[in-house]
Short mmCIF file of C-alpha atoms and ligand atoms in Angstrom, two decimals:
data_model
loop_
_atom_site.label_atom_id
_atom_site.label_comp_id
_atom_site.label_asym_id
_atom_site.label_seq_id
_atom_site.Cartn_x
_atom_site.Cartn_y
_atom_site.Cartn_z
CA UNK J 1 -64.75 -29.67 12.83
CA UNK J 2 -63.00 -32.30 15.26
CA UNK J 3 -65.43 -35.19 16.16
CA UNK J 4 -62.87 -36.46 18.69
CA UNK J 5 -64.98 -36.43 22.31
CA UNK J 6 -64.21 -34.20 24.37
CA UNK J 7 -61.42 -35.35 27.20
CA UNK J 8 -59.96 -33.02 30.18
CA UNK J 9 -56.96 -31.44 29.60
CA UNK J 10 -55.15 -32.05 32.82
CA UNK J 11 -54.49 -35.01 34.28
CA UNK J 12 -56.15 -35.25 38.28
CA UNK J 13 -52.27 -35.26 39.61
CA UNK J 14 -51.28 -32.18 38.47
CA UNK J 15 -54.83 -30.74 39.73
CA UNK J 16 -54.13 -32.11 43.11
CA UNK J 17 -51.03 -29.12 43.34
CA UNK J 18 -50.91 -25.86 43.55
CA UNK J 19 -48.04 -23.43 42.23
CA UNK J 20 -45.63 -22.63 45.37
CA UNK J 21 -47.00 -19.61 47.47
CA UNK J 22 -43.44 -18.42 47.62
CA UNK J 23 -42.67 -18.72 43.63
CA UNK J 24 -46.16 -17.00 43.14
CA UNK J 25 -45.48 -13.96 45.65
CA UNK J 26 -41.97 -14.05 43.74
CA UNK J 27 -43.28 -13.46 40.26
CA UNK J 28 -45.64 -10.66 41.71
CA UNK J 29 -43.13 -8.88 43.11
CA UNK J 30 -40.88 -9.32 40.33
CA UNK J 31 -43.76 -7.72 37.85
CA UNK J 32 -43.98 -4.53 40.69
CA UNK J 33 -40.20 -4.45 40.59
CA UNK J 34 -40.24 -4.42 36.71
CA UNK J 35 -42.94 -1.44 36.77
CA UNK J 36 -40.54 0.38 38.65
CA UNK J 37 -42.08 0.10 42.25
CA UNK J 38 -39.42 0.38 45.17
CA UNK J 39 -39.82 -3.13 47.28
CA UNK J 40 -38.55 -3.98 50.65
CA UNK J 41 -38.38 -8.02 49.73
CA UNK J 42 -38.46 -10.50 52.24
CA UNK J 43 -40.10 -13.18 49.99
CA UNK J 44 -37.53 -15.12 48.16
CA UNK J 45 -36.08 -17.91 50.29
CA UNK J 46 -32.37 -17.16 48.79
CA UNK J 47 -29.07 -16.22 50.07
CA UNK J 48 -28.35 -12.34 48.89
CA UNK J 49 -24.40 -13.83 48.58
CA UNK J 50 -23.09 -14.49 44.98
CA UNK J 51 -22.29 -17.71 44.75
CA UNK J 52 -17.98 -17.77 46.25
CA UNK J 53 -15.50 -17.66 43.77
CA UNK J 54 -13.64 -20.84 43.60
CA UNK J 55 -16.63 -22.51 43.45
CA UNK J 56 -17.45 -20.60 40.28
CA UNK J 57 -13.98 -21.10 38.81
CA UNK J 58 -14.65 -24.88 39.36
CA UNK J 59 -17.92 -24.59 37.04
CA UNK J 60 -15.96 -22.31 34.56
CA UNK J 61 -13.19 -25.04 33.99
CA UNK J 62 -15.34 -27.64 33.74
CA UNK J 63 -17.00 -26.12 30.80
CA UNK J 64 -13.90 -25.43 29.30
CA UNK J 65 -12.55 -28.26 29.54
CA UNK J 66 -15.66 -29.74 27.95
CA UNK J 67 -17.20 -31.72 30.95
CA UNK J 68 -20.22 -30.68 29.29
CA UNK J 69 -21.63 -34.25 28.59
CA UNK J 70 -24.27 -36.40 30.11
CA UNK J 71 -23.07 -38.22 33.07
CA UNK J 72 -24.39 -41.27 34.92
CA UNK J 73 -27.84 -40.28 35.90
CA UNK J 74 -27.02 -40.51 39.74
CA UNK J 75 -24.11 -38.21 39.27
CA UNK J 76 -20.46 -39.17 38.82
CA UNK J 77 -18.69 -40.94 41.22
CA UNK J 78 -16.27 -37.80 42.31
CA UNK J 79 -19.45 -35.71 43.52
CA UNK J 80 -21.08 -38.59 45.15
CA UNK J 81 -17.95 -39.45 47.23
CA UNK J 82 -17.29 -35.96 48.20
CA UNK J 83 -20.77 -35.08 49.14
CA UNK J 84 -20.91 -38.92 51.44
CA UNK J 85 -17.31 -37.94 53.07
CA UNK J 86 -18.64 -33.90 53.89
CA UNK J 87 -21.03 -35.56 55.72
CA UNK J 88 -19.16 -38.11 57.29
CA UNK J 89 -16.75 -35.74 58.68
CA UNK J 90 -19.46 -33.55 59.63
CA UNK J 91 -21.91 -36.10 61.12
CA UNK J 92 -19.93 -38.99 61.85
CA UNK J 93 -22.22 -41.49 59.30
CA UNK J 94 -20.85 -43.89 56.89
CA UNK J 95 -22.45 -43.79 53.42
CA UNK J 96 -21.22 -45.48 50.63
CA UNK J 97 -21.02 -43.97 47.05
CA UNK J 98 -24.02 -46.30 45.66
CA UNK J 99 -26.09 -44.78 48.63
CA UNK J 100 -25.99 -41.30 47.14
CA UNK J 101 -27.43 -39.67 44.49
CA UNK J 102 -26.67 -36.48 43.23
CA UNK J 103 -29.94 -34.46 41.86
CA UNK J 104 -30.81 -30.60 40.16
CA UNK J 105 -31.62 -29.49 43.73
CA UNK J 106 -32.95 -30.39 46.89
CA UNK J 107 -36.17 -29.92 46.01
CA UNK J 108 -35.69 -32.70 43.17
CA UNK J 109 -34.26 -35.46 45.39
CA UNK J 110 -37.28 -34.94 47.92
CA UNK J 111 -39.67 -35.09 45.15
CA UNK J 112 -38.23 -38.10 43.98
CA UNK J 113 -37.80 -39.68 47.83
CA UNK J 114 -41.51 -39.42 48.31
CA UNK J 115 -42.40 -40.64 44.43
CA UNK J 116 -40.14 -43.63 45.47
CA UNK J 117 -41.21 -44.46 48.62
CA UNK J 118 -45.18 -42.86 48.75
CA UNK J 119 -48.13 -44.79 47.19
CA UNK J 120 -51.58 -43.98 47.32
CA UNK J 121 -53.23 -43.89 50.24
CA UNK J 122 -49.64 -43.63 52.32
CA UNK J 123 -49.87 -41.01 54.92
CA UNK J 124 -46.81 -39.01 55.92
CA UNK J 125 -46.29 -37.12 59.11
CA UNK J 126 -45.36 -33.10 58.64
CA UNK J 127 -45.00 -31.39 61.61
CA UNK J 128 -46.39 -27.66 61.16
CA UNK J 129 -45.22 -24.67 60.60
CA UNK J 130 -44.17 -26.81 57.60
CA UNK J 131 -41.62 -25.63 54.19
CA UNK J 132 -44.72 -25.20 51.63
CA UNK J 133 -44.09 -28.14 49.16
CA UNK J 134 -43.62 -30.67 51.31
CA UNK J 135 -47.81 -30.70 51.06
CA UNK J 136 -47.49 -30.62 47.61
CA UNK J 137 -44.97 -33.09 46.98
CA UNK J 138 -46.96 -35.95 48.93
CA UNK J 139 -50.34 -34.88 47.31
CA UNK J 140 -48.79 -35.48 44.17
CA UNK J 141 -47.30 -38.75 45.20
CA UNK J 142 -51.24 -39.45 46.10
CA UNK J 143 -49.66 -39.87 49.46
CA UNK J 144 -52.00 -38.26 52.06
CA UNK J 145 -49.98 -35.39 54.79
CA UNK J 146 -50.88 -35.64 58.16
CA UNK J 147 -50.07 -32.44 59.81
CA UNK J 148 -48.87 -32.69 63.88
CA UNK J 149 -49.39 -29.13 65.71
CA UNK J 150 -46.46 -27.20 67.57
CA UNK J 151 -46.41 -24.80 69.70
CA UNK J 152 -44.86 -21.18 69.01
CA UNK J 153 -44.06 -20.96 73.16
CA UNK J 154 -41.98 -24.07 72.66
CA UNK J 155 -40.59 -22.52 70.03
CA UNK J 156 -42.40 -25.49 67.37
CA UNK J 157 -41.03 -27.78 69.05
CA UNK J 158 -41.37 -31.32 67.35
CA UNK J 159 -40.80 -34.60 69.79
CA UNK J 160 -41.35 -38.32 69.03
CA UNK J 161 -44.51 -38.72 71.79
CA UNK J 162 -46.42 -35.95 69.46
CA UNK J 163 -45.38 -37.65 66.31
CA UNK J 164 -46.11 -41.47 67.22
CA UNK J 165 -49.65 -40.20 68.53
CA UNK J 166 -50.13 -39.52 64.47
CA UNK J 167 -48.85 -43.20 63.50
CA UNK J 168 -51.25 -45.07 62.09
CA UNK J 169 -51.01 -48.91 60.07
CA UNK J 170 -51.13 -46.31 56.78
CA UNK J 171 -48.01 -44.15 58.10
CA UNK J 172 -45.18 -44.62 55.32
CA UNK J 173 -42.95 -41.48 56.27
CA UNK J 174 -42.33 -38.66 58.31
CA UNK J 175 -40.42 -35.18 56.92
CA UNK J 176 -38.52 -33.67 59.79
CA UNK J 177 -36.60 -30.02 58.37
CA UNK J 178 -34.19 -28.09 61.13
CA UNK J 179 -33.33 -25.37 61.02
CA UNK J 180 -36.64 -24.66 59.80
CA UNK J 181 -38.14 -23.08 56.89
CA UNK J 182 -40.33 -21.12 57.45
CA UNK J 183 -39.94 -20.63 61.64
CA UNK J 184 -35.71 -20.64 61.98
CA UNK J 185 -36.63 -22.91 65.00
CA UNK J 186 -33.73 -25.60 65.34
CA UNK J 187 -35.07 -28.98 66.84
CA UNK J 188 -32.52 -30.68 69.40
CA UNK J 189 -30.51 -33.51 68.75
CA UNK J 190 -32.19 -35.55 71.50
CA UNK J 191 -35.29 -34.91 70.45
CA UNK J 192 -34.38 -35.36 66.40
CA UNK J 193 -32.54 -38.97 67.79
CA UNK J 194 -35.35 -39.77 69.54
CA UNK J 195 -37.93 -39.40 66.20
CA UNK J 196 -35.74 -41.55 64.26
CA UNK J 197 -35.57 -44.38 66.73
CA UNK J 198 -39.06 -44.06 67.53
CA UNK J 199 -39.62 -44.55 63.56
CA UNK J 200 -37.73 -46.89 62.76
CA UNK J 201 -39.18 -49.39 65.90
CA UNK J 202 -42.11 -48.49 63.49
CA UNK J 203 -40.77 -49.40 60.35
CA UNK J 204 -41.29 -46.02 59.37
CA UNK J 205 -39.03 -43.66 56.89
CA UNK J 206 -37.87 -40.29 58.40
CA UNK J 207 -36.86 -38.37 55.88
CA UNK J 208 -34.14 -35.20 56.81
CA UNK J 209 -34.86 -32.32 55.20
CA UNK J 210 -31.29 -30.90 56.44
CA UNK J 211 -31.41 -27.99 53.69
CA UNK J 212 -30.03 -25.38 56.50
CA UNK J 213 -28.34 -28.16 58.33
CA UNK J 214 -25.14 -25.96 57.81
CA UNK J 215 -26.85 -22.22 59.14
CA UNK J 216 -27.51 -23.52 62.65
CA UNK J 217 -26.65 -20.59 64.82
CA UNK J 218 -25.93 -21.97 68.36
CA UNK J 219 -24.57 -25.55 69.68
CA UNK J 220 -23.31 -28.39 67.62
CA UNK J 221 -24.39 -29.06 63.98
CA UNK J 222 -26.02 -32.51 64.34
CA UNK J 223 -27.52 -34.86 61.85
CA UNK J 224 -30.43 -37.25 62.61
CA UNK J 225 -28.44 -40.28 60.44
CA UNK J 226 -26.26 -39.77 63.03
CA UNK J 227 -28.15 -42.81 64.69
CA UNK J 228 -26.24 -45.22 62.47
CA UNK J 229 -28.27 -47.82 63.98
CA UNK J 230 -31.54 -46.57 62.06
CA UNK J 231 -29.81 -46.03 58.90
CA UNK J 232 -32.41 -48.50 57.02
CA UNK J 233 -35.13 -46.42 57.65
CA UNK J 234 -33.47 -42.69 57.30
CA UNK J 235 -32.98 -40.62 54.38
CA UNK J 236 -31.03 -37.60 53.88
CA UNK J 237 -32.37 -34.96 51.62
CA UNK J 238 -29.45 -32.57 50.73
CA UNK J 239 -29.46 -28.50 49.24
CA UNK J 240 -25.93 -26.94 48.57
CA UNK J 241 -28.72 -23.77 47.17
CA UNK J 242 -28.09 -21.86 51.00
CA UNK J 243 -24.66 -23.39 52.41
CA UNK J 244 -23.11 -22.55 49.29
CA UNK J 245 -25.01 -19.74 47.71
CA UNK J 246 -26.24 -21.73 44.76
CA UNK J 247 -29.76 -21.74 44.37
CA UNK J 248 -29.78 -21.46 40.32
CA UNK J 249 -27.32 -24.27 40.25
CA UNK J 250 -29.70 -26.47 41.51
CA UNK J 251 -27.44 -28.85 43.23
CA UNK J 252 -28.83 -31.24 45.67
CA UNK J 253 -28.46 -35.12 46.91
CA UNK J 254 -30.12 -38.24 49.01
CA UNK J 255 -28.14 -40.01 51.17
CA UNK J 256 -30.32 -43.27 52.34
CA UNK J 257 -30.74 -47.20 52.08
CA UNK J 258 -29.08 -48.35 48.47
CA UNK J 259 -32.81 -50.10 47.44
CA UNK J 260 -34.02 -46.33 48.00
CA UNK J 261 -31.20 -44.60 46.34
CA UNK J 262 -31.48 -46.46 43.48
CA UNK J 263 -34.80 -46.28 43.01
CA UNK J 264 -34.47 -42.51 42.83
CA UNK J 265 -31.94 -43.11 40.01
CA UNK J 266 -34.17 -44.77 38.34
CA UNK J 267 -37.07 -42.09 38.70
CA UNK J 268 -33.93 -39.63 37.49
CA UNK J 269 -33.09 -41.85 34.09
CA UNK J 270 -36.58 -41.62 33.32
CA UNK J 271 -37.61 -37.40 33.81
CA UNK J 272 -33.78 -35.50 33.99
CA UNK J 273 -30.70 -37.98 33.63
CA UNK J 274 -28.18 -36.19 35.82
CA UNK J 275 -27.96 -32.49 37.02
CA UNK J 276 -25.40 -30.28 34.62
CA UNK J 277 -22.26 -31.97 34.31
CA UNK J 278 -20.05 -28.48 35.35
CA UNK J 279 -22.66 -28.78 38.67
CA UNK J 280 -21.32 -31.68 39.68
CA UNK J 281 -17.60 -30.03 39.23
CA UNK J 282 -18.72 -27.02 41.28
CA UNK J 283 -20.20 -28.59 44.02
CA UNK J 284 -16.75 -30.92 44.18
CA UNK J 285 -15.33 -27.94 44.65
CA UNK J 286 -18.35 -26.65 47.14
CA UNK J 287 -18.22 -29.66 49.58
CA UNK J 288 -14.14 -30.37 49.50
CA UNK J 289 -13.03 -27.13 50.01
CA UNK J 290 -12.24 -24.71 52.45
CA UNK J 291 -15.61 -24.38 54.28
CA UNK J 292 -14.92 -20.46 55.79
CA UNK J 293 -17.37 -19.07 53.55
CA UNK J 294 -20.21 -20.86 54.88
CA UNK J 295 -18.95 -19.70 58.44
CA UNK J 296 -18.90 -16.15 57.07
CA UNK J 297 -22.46 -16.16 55.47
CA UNK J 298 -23.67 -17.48 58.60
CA UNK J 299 -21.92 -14.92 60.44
CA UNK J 300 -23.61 -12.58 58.45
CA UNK J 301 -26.89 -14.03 58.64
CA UNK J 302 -26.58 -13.92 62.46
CA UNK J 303 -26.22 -10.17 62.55
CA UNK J 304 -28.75 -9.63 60.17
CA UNK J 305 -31.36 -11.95 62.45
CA UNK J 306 -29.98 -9.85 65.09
CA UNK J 307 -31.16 -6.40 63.52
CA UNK J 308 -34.54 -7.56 62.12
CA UNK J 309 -35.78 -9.28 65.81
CA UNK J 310 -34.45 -5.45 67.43
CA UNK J 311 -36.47 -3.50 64.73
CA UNK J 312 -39.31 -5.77 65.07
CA UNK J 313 -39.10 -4.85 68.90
CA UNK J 314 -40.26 -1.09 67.60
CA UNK J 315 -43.71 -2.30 65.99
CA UNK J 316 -46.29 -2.52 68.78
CA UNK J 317 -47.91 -5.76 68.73
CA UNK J 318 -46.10 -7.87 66.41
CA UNK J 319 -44.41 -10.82 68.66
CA UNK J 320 -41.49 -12.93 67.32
CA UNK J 321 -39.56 -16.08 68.31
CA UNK J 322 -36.13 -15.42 67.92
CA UNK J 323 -34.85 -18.26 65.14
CA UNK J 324 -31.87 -20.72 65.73
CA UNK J 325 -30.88 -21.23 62.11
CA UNK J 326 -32.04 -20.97 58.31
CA UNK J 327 -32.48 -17.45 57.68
CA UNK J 328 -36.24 -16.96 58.67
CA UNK J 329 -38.26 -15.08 60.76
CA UNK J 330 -42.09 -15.72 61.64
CA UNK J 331 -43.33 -13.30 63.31
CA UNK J 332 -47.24 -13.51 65.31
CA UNK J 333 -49.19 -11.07 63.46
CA UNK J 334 -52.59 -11.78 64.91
CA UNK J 335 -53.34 -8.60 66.78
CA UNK J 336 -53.39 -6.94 63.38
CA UNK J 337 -55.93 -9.99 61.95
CA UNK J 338 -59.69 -8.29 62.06
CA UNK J 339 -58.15 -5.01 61.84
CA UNK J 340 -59.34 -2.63 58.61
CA UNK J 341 -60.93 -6.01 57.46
CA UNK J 342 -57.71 -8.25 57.31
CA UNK J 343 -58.95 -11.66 57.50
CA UNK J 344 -56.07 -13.85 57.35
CA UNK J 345 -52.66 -13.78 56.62
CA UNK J 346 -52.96 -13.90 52.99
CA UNK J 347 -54.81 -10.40 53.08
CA UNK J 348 -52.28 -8.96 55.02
CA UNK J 349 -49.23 -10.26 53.08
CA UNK J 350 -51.06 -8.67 50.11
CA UNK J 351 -52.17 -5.23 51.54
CA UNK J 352 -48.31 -5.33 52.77
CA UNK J 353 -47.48 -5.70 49.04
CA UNK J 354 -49.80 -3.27 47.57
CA UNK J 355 -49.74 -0.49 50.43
CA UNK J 356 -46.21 -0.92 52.12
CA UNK J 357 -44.43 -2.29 49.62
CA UNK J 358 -43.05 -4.53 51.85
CA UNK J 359 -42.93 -8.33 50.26
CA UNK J 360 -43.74 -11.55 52.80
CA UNK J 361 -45.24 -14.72 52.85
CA UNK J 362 -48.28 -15.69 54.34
CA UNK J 363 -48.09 -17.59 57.55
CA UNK J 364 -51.23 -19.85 55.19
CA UNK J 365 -48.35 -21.38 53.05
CA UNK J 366 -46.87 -23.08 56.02
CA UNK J 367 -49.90 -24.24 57.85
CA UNK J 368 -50.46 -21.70 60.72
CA UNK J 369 -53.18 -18.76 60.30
CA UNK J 370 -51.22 -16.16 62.58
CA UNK J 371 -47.96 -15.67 60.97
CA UNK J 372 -46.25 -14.05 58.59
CA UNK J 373 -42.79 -15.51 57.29
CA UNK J 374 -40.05 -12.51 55.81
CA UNK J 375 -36.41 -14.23 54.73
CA UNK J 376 -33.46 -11.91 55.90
CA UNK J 377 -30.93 -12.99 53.63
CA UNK J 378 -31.46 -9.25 52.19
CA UNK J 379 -28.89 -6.03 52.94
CA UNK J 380 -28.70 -4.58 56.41
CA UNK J 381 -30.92 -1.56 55.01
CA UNK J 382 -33.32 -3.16 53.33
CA UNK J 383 -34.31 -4.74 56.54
CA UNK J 384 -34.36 -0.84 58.07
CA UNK J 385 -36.62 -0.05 55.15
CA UNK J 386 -38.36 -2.70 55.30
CA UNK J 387 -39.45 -2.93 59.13
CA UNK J 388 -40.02 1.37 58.94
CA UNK J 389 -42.32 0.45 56.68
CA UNK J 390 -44.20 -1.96 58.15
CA UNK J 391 -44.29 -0.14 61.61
CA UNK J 392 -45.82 2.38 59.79
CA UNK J 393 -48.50 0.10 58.28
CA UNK J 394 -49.40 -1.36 61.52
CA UNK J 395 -49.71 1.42 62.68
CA UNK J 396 -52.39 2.97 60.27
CA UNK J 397 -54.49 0.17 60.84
C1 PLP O 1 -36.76 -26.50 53.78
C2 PLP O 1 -36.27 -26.55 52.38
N1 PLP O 1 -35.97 -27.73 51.86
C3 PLP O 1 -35.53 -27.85 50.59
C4 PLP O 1 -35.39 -26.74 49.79
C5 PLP O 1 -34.92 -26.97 48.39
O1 PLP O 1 -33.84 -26.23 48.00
P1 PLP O 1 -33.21 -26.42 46.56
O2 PLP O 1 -34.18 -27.10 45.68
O3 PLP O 1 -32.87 -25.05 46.09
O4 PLP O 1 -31.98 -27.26 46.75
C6 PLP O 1 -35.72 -25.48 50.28
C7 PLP O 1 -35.64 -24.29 49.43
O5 PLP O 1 -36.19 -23.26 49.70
C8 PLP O 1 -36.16 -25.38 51.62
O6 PLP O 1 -36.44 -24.20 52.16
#
């Protein structure tokens, strides 16, 4: 028999997290799927695209070619000067090479912005409906989120007079994401401009979540770094997962202040070195090339926005916004809350599951009780399928 005493198993910083509501509605729908159960799935936040060809042939070479080695940990230089000059000619900012870092995913090189930058203690700003682990991410940190309320009639709209009412001496960072996951609403530029100066008079870090930067659907594609001026105080958090079609690649960057950016490297040589070598190669070839198939996905994504909002104008009393970008919607389910003893939005998403067979995610996940969030990256018929179905469960309620 041991005699050692006792000691918990987990350490309080992993307790402080949860598993993402979106993985976890994931891996019960995949389990349904697997038992042979027919689901309309608007869960997964993933392009339905295969990832484009040359992009692919890029990888393929690489590995044949043997660039299958580690590399520096912040990427090699190649991927970090295409990714600065993309958005250079996109945005019209100047980053240079040591103010990038290339990471396995976007996800990664926000996790590792806030580890760098959040200590205990540090509050940072998240404007709600929020993308579900940005919470996560800054509990783990020990960092404390401090949620600002939108409004769905103004379309969640996010200005600096709402945010610098939630600035406090402990305010380290704010996390600003349009087009947003999960409400497709699409900030504008004045009002994105205006958050970053506003921050920075504060000595505050604004980091740009710009993950769907690239599936805006009307006006200009605008970048908050833009405001060159501020440049010490923003950070760019990168995804080529939905531009490109990628999102088992895992290829995503930080664009920010060198101090920052190389304090992420050093978080990176000390948990995974760099991303996959052939990455690197592909996303060269994502960010260089012709950029038409990003212009064709997001033509596609516009139709399919267009057909989900028109069938969700056939189920009596569920309201929508109509979203700007990403590929989101987030509908107002609350005249079906209290109904057939739905509580919340994490009841309904699961009755939907179980009894419709339709997959969503809980409006909970993001912060507001009235919502549900379905992604519409899916075929034009599953979204028939999909809304048939859940007319017909509103209905029955
Ligand atoms: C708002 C937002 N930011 C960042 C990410 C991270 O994407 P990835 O880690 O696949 O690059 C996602 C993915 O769903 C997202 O929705």
């Amino acid at each position: 028999m041991s005699t050692a005493i006792a000691k918990k198993v987990l350490s309080d910083r992993i307790n402080r997290i949860e598993v993402s509501a979106t993985m976890a509605i994931t891996a019960e729908a995949l389990k349904m799927k697997a038992a042979g159960i027919d689901l309309a799935d608007f869960g997964a936040g993933e392009p339905h695209f295969s990832t484009p060809q040359h992009i692919k042939a890029a990888a393929i070479e690489a590995i044949e070619k043997n660039f299958t080695r580690y590399t520096a940990v912040a990427g090699i230089p190649e991927v970090r000067k295409a990714i600065v000059e993309r958005h250079k000619a996109d945005f019209g900012t100047d980053y240079a090479v040591d103010e990038c870092v290339f990471s396995a995913g976007g996800k990664l090189a926000i996790f590792n912005a806030v580890e760098v930058l959040v200590d205990h203690g540090d509050e940072v700003i998240v404007p709600v409906p929020y993308w579900v682990s940005y919470k996560d991410i800054i509990e783990f940190a020990g960092g404390v989120p401090v949620f600002v309320e939108t409004s769905e009639a103004e379309n969640f709209r996010v200005t600096a007079k709402m945010i610098e009412a939630a600035i406090t001496p402990k305010t380290k960072a704010i996390i600003l994401n349009t087009p947003s996951n999960p409400s497709g609403a699409v900030l504008s530029s004045e009002d994105v401009y205006a958050i970053v100066r506003m921050a920075h008079k504060h000595g505050v870090y604004v980091l740009l979540d710009e993950c769907y930067v690239y599936l805006t659907f009307a006006g200009e594609i605008f970048s908050g770094a833009s405001a060159t001026e501020c440049k010490e105080h923003v950070i760019v958090l990168g995804s080529l997962s939905k531009t490109y079609a990628m999102t088992g690649w895992r290829a995503g960057f930080a664009l920010g202040p060198k101090q920052v950016i190389g304090a992420i490297s050093k978080l990176q040589s000390q948990s995974t070195s760099n991303a996959a070598s052939f990455v690197q190669k592909a996303s060269i070839a994502a960010v260089t090339s012709s950029q038409d198939c990003v212009k064709e996905m997001r033509a596609d994504y516009i139709k399919l926005r267009d057909r989900i909002i028109k069938g969700f104008q056939t189920i009596p009393g569920l309201t929508c916004t109509v979203p700007q970008g990403a590929f989101y919607v987030y509908p107002n389910v609350s005249s079906f809350l209290g109904k057939s003893g739905i509580a919340n939005t994490t009841q309904l998403a699961a009755k939907l599951l179980n009894e419709a067979h339709v997959v969503v995610v809980p409006g909970e996940a993001f912060g507001t009780s009235e919502h549900i969030r379905l992604s519409y990256a899916v075929s034009g018929d599953v979204i028939d399928e999909g809304v048939k179905r859940m007319r017909e469960y509103f209905k029955s309620l």
